[in-house]
Short mmCIF file of C-alpha atoms and ligand atoms in Angstrom, two decimals:
data_model
loop_
_atom_site.label_atom_id
_atom_site.label_comp_id
_atom_site.label_asym_id
_atom_site.label_seq_id
_atom_site.Cartn_x
_atom_site.Cartn_y
_atom_site.Cartn_z
CA UNK E 1 94.13 -194.91 -85.71
CA UNK E 2 94.19 -197.45 -88.47
CA UNK E 3 97.42 -198.21 -90.23
CA UNK E 4 97.77 -197.05 -93.87
CA UNK E 5 96.30 -199.61 -96.20
CA UNK E 6 96.35 -199.12 -99.94
CA UNK E 7 93.40 -201.43 -100.51
CA UNK E 8 91.36 -199.63 -97.90
CA UNK E 9 87.80 -198.79 -98.83
CA UNK E 10 86.57 -195.49 -97.36
CA UNK E 11 83.05 -196.80 -97.24
CA UNK E 12 84.21 -199.40 -94.75
CA UNK E 13 85.74 -196.78 -92.41
CA UNK E 14 82.68 -196.29 -90.25
CA UNK E 15 83.68 -192.86 -88.88
CA UNK E 16 84.07 -191.36 -92.34
CA UNK E 17 80.76 -192.41 -93.84
CA UNK E 18 78.86 -189.30 -95.04
CA UNK E 19 75.86 -189.97 -92.83
CA UNK E 20 78.16 -190.53 -89.88
CA UNK E 21 79.87 -187.16 -90.44
CA UNK E 22 76.50 -185.48 -90.71
CA UNK E 23 75.37 -187.13 -87.48
CA UNK E 24 78.48 -185.84 -85.68
CA UNK E 25 77.89 -182.34 -87.06
CA UNK E 26 74.21 -182.37 -86.11
CA UNK E 27 74.95 -183.61 -82.59
CA UNK E 28 77.45 -180.81 -82.15
CA UNK E 29 75.02 -178.18 -83.44
CA UNK E 30 72.28 -179.55 -81.17
CA UNK E 31 74.61 -179.51 -78.15
CA UNK E 32 75.58 -175.87 -78.80
CA UNK E 33 71.97 -174.84 -79.23
CA UNK E 34 71.05 -176.62 -75.99
CA UNK E 35 73.86 -174.96 -73.99
CA UNK E 36 72.10 -172.32 -71.84
CA UNK E 37 75.20 -170.85 -70.23
CA UNK E 38 78.78 -170.08 -71.15
CA UNK E 39 79.94 -172.91 -68.88
CA UNK E 40 77.63 -175.42 -70.59
CA UNK E 41 78.81 -174.17 -73.98
CA UNK E 42 82.41 -174.68 -72.92
CA UNK E 43 81.65 -178.29 -72.03
CA UNK E 44 79.94 -178.82 -75.40
CA UNK E 45 82.91 -177.20 -77.13
CA UNK E 46 85.37 -179.60 -75.50
CA UNK E 47 83.12 -182.58 -76.31
CA UNK E 48 82.54 -181.68 -79.98
CA UNK E 49 85.62 -179.77 -81.12
CA UNK E 50 88.31 -180.96 -78.72
CA UNK E 51 91.15 -183.36 -79.66
CA UNK E 52 89.09 -186.40 -78.59
CA UNK E 53 85.81 -185.25 -80.18
CA UNK E 54 84.26 -187.57 -82.83
CA UNK E 55 85.05 -185.14 -85.65
CA UNK E 56 88.68 -184.77 -84.56
CA UNK E 57 89.03 -188.53 -84.38
CA UNK E 58 87.38 -188.89 -87.81
CA UNK E 59 89.80 -186.29 -89.18
CA UNK E 60 92.66 -188.43 -88.01
CA UNK E 61 91.24 -191.42 -89.84
CA UNK E 62 91.62 -189.57 -93.16
CA UNK E 63 95.34 -190.22 -93.14
CA UNK E 64 94.63 -193.95 -93.26
CA UNK E 65 92.61 -193.69 -96.48
CA UNK E 66 93.96 -194.49 -99.94
CA UNK E 67 94.97 -191.31 -101.81
CA UNK E 68 91.96 -191.25 -104.11
CA UNK E 69 89.55 -191.22 -101.17
CA UNK E 70 91.37 -188.68 -99.01
CA UNK E 71 90.16 -185.55 -100.81
CA UNK E 72 86.54 -186.54 -100.67
CA UNK E 73 86.59 -187.52 -97.00
CA UNK E 74 88.72 -184.49 -96.13
CA UNK E 75 86.22 -182.19 -97.78
CA UNK E 76 83.28 -183.70 -95.90
CA UNK E 77 85.01 -183.59 -92.54
CA UNK E 78 86.32 -180.07 -93.20
CA UNK E 79 82.88 -178.77 -94.07
CA UNK E 80 81.37 -180.39 -91.00
CA UNK E 81 84.07 -178.92 -88.74
CA UNK E 82 83.59 -175.52 -90.37
CA UNK E 83 79.86 -175.64 -89.72
CA UNK E 84 80.47 -176.73 -86.13
CA UNK E 85 82.99 -173.93 -85.45
CA UNK E 86 80.69 -171.36 -86.97
CA UNK E 87 77.75 -172.51 -84.85
CA UNK E 88 79.97 -172.50 -81.78
CA UNK E 89 81.14 -168.92 -82.38
CA UNK E 90 77.54 -167.77 -82.99
CA UNK E 91 76.24 -169.39 -79.80
CA UNK E 92 79.21 -168.01 -77.86
CA UNK E 93 78.39 -164.49 -79.01
CA UNK E 94 74.71 -164.97 -78.13
CA UNK E 95 75.42 -166.19 -74.61
CA UNK E 96 77.96 -163.42 -73.97
CA UNK E 97 75.46 -160.80 -75.03
CA UNK E 98 72.84 -162.34 -72.72
CA UNK E 99 75.32 -162.33 -69.83
CA UNK E 100 76.24 -158.68 -70.40
CA UNK E 101 72.60 -157.67 -70.52
CA UNK E 102 71.89 -159.60 -67.31
CA UNK E 103 74.85 -158.03 -65.46
CA UNK E 104 73.63 -154.58 -66.44
CA UNK E 105 70.25 -155.31 -64.88
CA UNK E 106 71.45 -157.22 -61.80
CA UNK E 107 74.22 -154.83 -60.85
CA UNK E 108 72.32 -151.65 -61.54
CA UNK E 109 72.18 -149.27 -58.53
CA UNK E 110 68.77 -147.92 -57.72
CA UNK E 111 69.61 -144.41 -56.58
CA UNK E 112 66.04 -143.83 -55.48
CA UNK E 113 66.21 -146.50 -52.72
CA UNK E 114 66.38 -145.07 -49.18
CA UNK E 115 69.75 -145.76 -47.51
CA UNK E 116 70.43 -146.68 -43.89
CA UNK E 117 70.79 -143.35 -42.15
CA UNK E 118 73.08 -143.19 -39.12
CA UNK E 119 70.80 -141.89 -36.37
CA UNK E 120 71.94 -138.64 -34.82
CA UNK E 121 73.31 -139.09 -31.31
CA UNK E 122 72.88 -136.65 -28.45
CA UNK E 123 75.25 -135.13 -25.92
CA UNK E 124 74.81 -136.53 -22.44
CA UNK E 125 72.90 -134.13 -20.18
CA UNK E 126 75.63 -134.45 -17.53
CA UNK E 127 78.12 -133.05 -20.02
CA UNK E 128 75.91 -130.18 -21.12
CA UNK E 129 74.96 -129.38 -17.51
CA UNK E 130 78.61 -129.35 -16.41
CA UNK E 131 79.57 -127.11 -19.32
CA UNK E 132 76.66 -124.80 -18.66
CA UNK E 133 77.72 -124.34 -15.02
CA UNK E 134 81.36 -123.89 -16.01
CA UNK E 135 80.33 -121.27 -18.58
CA UNK E 136 78.78 -119.13 -15.82
CA UNK E 137 82.19 -118.90 -14.19
CA UNK E 138 84.19 -118.59 -17.38
CA UNK E 139 82.03 -115.52 -18.11
CA UNK E 140 83.17 -114.11 -14.73
CA UNK E 141 86.81 -114.60 -15.68
CA UNK E 142 87.45 -117.98 -14.09
CA UNK E 143 89.75 -120.47 -15.77
CA UNK E 144 88.86 -124.16 -16.21
CA UNK E 145 91.33 -126.45 -14.42
CA UNK E 146 91.51 -130.22 -14.60
CA UNK E 147 93.48 -132.91 -12.80
CA UNK E 148 94.02 -136.68 -12.93
CA UNK E 149 91.29 -139.09 -11.83
CA UNK E 150 93.88 -141.50 -10.40
CA UNK E 151 95.23 -139.05 -7.87
CA UNK E 152 98.03 -139.03 -5.31
CA UNK E 153 96.67 -139.62 -1.84
CA UNK E 154 98.52 -136.50 -0.76
CA UNK E 155 96.53 -134.26 -3.11
CA UNK E 156 93.23 -136.02 -2.41
CA UNK E 157 93.57 -135.93 1.40
CA UNK E 158 96.72 -134.54 3.03
CA UNK E 159 96.93 -131.25 1.15
CA UNK E 160 93.27 -130.67 1.95
CA UNK E 161 93.74 -131.05 5.72
CA UNK E 162 92.25 -134.54 6.01
CA UNK E 163 93.98 -136.06 9.04
CA UNK E 164 95.42 -139.57 8.59
CA UNK E 165 92.57 -141.04 10.65
CA UNK E 166 89.81 -139.11 8.86
CA UNK E 167 86.88 -141.48 8.17
CA UNK E 168 86.78 -140.51 4.46
CA UNK E 169 90.12 -142.29 4.06
CA UNK E 170 88.60 -145.61 5.02
CA UNK E 171 88.12 -148.43 2.55
CA UNK E 172 84.33 -148.07 2.63
CA UNK E 173 84.54 -144.67 0.93
CA UNK E 174 87.70 -144.64 -1.16
CA UNK E 175 88.98 -146.76 -4.02
CA UNK E 176 92.67 -147.34 -3.30
CA UNK E 177 94.88 -148.28 -6.22
CA UNK E 178 96.71 -151.53 -5.49
CA UNK E 179 100.43 -151.13 -4.98
CA UNK E 180 103.17 -153.36 -6.40
CA UNK E 181 103.10 -155.49 -3.24
CA UNK E 182 99.33 -155.92 -3.42
CA UNK E 183 98.78 -153.87 -0.28
CA UNK E 184 96.04 -151.28 -0.83
CA UNK E 185 98.01 -148.52 0.85
CA UNK E 186 101.28 -149.20 -0.93
CA UNK E 187 100.85 -147.22 -4.12
CA UNK E 188 99.80 -143.94 -2.49
CA UNK E 189 97.31 -143.52 -5.32
CA UNK E 190 93.53 -143.35 -5.03
CA UNK E 191 90.69 -142.73 -7.44
CA UNK E 192 89.93 -139.16 -6.44
CA UNK E 193 86.91 -138.95 -4.13
CA UNK E 194 86.22 -135.30 -4.99
CA UNK E 195 87.43 -132.62 -7.41
CA UNK E 196 89.08 -130.73 -4.53
CA UNK E 197 92.62 -132.05 -5.26
CA UNK E 198 92.46 -129.87 -8.38
CA UNK E 199 92.33 -126.88 -5.98
CA UNK E 200 95.66 -127.90 -4.47
CA UNK E 201 97.18 -128.54 -7.90
CA UNK E 202 95.94 -125.19 -9.19
CA UNK E 203 97.46 -123.33 -6.25
CA UNK E 204 100.80 -125.08 -6.71
CA UNK E 205 100.85 -124.38 -10.45
CA UNK E 206 99.79 -120.73 -10.33
CA UNK E 207 100.60 -117.64 -8.34
CA UNK E 208 97.65 -115.85 -6.68
CA UNK E 209 95.26 -114.40 -7.64
CA UNK E 210 93.79 -117.77 -8.66
CA UNK E 211 90.25 -118.13 -10.01
CA UNK E 212 89.56 -121.64 -11.27
CA UNK E 213 86.54 -123.83 -11.91
CA UNK E 214 87.17 -127.59 -11.86
CA UNK E 215 84.61 -129.94 -13.43
CA UNK E 216 85.33 -133.65 -13.32
CA UNK E 217 84.56 -137.27 -12.58
CA UNK E 218 85.00 -138.63 -9.05
CA UNK E 219 84.74 -142.06 -7.39
CA UNK E 220 83.33 -143.49 -4.17
CA UNK E 221 82.76 -147.10 -3.13
CA UNK E 222 78.96 -146.87 -3.39
CA UNK E 223 76.72 -149.52 -4.91
CA UNK E 224 74.83 -148.37 -8.00
CA UNK E 225 71.18 -147.77 -7.10
CA UNK E 226 68.49 -145.15 -7.69
CA UNK E 227 70.28 -142.48 -5.63
CA UNK E 228 73.94 -143.62 -5.61
CA UNK E 229 76.57 -144.31 -8.22
CA UNK E 230 80.25 -145.20 -7.68
CA UNK E 231 81.25 -142.78 -10.46
CA UNK E 232 79.76 -139.32 -10.51
CA UNK E 233 80.58 -135.74 -11.42
CA UNK E 234 81.38 -132.68 -9.40
CA UNK E 235 82.12 -129.12 -10.24
CA UNK E 236 84.28 -127.18 -7.88
CA UNK E 237 85.20 -123.54 -7.60
CA UNK E 238 88.26 -121.92 -6.05
CA UNK E 239 89.08 -118.24 -5.70
CA UNK E 240 92.24 -117.09 -3.90
CA UNK E 241 93.03 -113.41 -3.82
CA UNK E 242 93.74 -110.58 -1.42
CA UNK E 243 90.83 -109.62 0.78
CA UNK E 244 88.24 -112.22 -0.23
CA UNK E 245 85.48 -112.78 2.35
CA UNK E 246 82.32 -114.86 2.86
CA UNK E 247 80.42 -111.96 1.27
CA UNK E 248 82.29 -112.57 -2.00
CA UNK E 249 81.41 -116.27 -1.76
CA UNK E 250 77.73 -115.51 -1.12
CA UNK E 251 77.58 -113.05 -4.02
CA UNK E 252 79.22 -115.57 -6.36
CA UNK E 253 76.78 -118.31 -5.35
CA UNK E 254 73.79 -116.00 -5.84
CA UNK E 255 75.05 -115.05 -9.27
CA UNK E 256 75.46 -118.71 -10.21
CA UNK E 257 71.92 -119.77 -9.25
CA UNK E 258 70.48 -116.66 -10.90
CA UNK E 259 72.33 -117.48 -14.12
CA UNK E 260 71.15 -121.09 -14.05
CA UNK E 261 67.62 -120.82 -12.61
CA UNK E 262 66.39 -117.23 -12.98
CA UNK E 263 66.91 -113.67 -11.80
CA UNK E 264 64.80 -113.99 -8.63
CA UNK E 265 66.87 -116.86 -7.22
CA UNK E 266 68.92 -116.69 -4.05
CA UNK E 267 70.99 -118.93 -1.77
CA UNK E 268 71.39 -119.42 1.96
CA UNK E 269 74.29 -120.82 3.97
CA UNK E 270 74.05 -123.16 6.97
CA UNK E 271 77.06 -123.90 9.18
CA UNK E 272 78.78 -127.20 8.51
CA UNK E 273 82.23 -128.76 8.73
CA UNK E 274 84.70 -129.71 5.99
CA UNK E 275 88.42 -130.25 6.61
CA UNK E 276 89.53 -127.98 3.78
CA UNK E 277 87.36 -124.93 4.55
CA UNK E 278 87.04 -122.82 7.71
CA UNK E 279 84.38 -121.62 8.30
CA UNK E 280 82.39 -124.14 6.25
CA UNK E 281 78.79 -124.03 5.16
CA UNK E 282 76.14 -126.08 3.48
CA UNK E 283 74.69 -124.18 0.56
CA UNK E 284 70.95 -124.25 -0.23
CA UNK E 285 69.25 -122.55 -3.13
CA UNK E 286 65.70 -121.30 -3.17
CA UNK E 287 63.38 -123.88 -4.75
CA UNK E 288 63.19 -122.70 -8.35
CA UNK E 289 59.73 -124.24 -8.79
CA UNK E 290 57.69 -122.89 -5.86
CA UNK E 291 60.11 -120.14 -4.77
CA UNK E 292 59.22 -121.08 -1.19
CA UNK E 293 55.47 -120.65 -1.62
CA UNK E 294 54.84 -124.30 -0.71
CA UNK E 295 56.18 -123.88 2.83
CA UNK E 296 53.29 -124.17 5.32
CA UNK E 297 50.86 -124.21 2.43
CA UNK E 298 49.33 -127.70 2.10
CA UNK E 299 47.20 -126.53 -0.83
CA UNK E 300 50.32 -125.97 -2.95
CA UNK E 301 52.65 -128.88 -2.25
CA UNK E 302 55.96 -128.89 -4.15
CA UNK E 303 57.54 -132.16 -5.27
CA UNK E 304 60.86 -130.60 -6.15
CA UNK E 305 61.70 -129.34 -2.66
CA UNK E 306 59.29 -131.59 -0.72
CA UNK E 307 57.57 -128.33 0.31
CA UNK E 308 60.64 -127.18 2.20
CA UNK E 309 61.23 -124.12 0.02
CA UNK E 310 64.98 -124.77 -0.30
CA UNK E 311 67.08 -127.30 -2.20
CA UNK E 312 70.39 -128.45 -0.77
CA UNK E 313 73.04 -127.94 -3.43
CA UNK E 314 76.55 -128.44 -2.03
CA UNK E 315 79.27 -127.45 0.37
CA UNK E 316 81.33 -124.29 0.55
CA UNK E 317 83.46 -122.12 2.79
CA UNK E 318 86.59 -120.05 3.15
CA UNK E 319 89.72 -122.00 2.21
CA UNK E 320 91.34 -123.36 5.39
CA UNK E 321 94.68 -121.55 6.01
CA UNK E 322 96.27 -125.00 6.45
CA UNK E 323 95.41 -125.77 2.82
CA UNK E 324 96.92 -122.46 1.68
CA UNK E 325 100.11 -123.22 3.60
CA UNK E 326 100.30 -126.76 2.20
CA UNK E 327 100.10 -125.24 -1.28
CA UNK E 328 102.70 -122.55 -0.67
CA UNK E 329 100.31 -119.60 -0.34
CA UNK E 330 100.76 -117.06 2.48
CA UNK E 331 97.48 -117.02 4.49
CA UNK E 332 98.47 -113.68 6.03
CA UNK E 333 98.27 -112.07 2.62
CA UNK E 334 95.71 -114.14 0.75
CA UNK E 335 92.34 -115.62 1.53
CA UNK E 336 90.06 -117.70 -0.60
CA UNK E 337 86.71 -119.37 -0.94
CA UNK E 338 85.67 -122.65 -2.49
CA UNK E 339 82.53 -124.57 -3.16
CA UNK E 340 81.49 -127.69 -4.98
CA UNK E 341 78.44 -129.73 -5.79
CA UNK E 342 77.32 -132.86 -7.60
CA UNK E 343 76.16 -132.55 -11.19
CA UNK E 344 74.00 -135.70 -11.02
CA UNK E 345 72.05 -134.25 -8.11
CA UNK E 346 71.44 -130.99 -9.94
CA UNK E 347 70.30 -132.91 -13.03
CA UNK E 348 67.92 -134.95 -10.87
CA UNK E 349 66.09 -132.03 -9.30
CA UNK E 350 66.32 -129.72 -12.31
CA UNK E 351 64.85 -132.27 -14.73
CA UNK E 352 62.92 -134.59 -12.39
CA UNK E 353 65.21 -137.54 -13.11
CA UNK E 354 64.18 -140.07 -10.48
CA UNK E 355 66.65 -142.88 -11.03
CA UNK E 356 70.39 -142.24 -11.16
CA UNK E 357 70.92 -145.47 -13.10
CA UNK E 358 69.32 -143.84 -16.14
CA UNK E 359 72.28 -141.45 -16.24
CA UNK E 360 74.94 -144.14 -16.39
CA UNK E 361 73.36 -146.68 -18.71
CA UNK E 362 74.16 -144.72 -21.85
CA UNK E 363 70.75 -145.24 -23.48
CA UNK E 364 70.31 -142.53 -26.09
CA UNK E 365 66.54 -142.60 -25.45
CA UNK E 366 67.30 -141.04 -22.06
CA UNK E 367 69.69 -138.49 -23.48
CA UNK E 368 67.77 -137.30 -26.52
CA UNK E 369 64.87 -135.49 -24.78
CA UNK E 370 67.37 -133.10 -23.16
CA UNK E 371 68.03 -131.72 -26.63
CA UNK E 372 71.23 -130.56 -28.18
CA UNK E 373 73.44 -127.88 -26.74
CA UNK E 374 76.77 -127.06 -28.25
ZN1 ZN G 401 59.54 -126.14 -4.11
#
């Protein structure tokens, strides 16, 4: 800023010459008009109206003028600043209106656009099959019983009359849970190899008569391939009451296969051995596809039963009195029957599933064709 000087001629103060003021005003107006965004306008505003803008600096020069020249110069600068501020406010309003209009368009929601639907899942056929079998027994008055999958060795083997040297106890069949010392036998806990320990638990928890159906997941040390899986499902039945016989067992099995496969179905029993039943039997059901017509009839071969007429389903028998005693039930007063079978196997022959791995991979494309059952 120049120092006050009484002999100062305003014409000689370059910044306050009329044409110079006009040039500053016009530059400001041009800069505002050229600003195509609110940010650009802000920059132009700082440059042309801020404290270091040419007009602000010129305004400060007025104080250095002699009194007679101050009014004239002040008027010119004031008018120029007024015009600049007016233009700035007008451009500001224009750009804000443009922004608001753009936001309305850009952020509009098109309610007619299709949205990403979450595809409907499907219940796994093992689950629906297990529930369907259990329902047959629930309808007969049986109660569903469940037990832990990490099971005490005593329930999995000892209570069920497996001797300590029984081959099923070996490492090649059973997953032993590691004990605190790292020794496989230390913990006394195994991943249950069958649903039969639930029988022992049910007998200890209830007083006879006991009618329970036990669906669940079991474990064996098998490699996963087309016909084996280390984790699979069984459903097991136990009835303990006064006066039960093999005839009751046979009638119950017949009713089950008739409920699941049709009224003309039947079962047959073949002698077998299991530690926890005596006598024990292997249970076959009539082939539900050919009903036995393929046997000795090469013209009508049956894939489902390999033309044998029967399909092996599972094991059964009268509950061994040793098991009743181990569970605190008097074998002189009560008798019982039990049977169990694998759900995967039933799913395979009932629905022609050829590879067990399809059941464990969790691909919904496998599950969906089985349809929904609730
Ligand atoms: Zn058949």
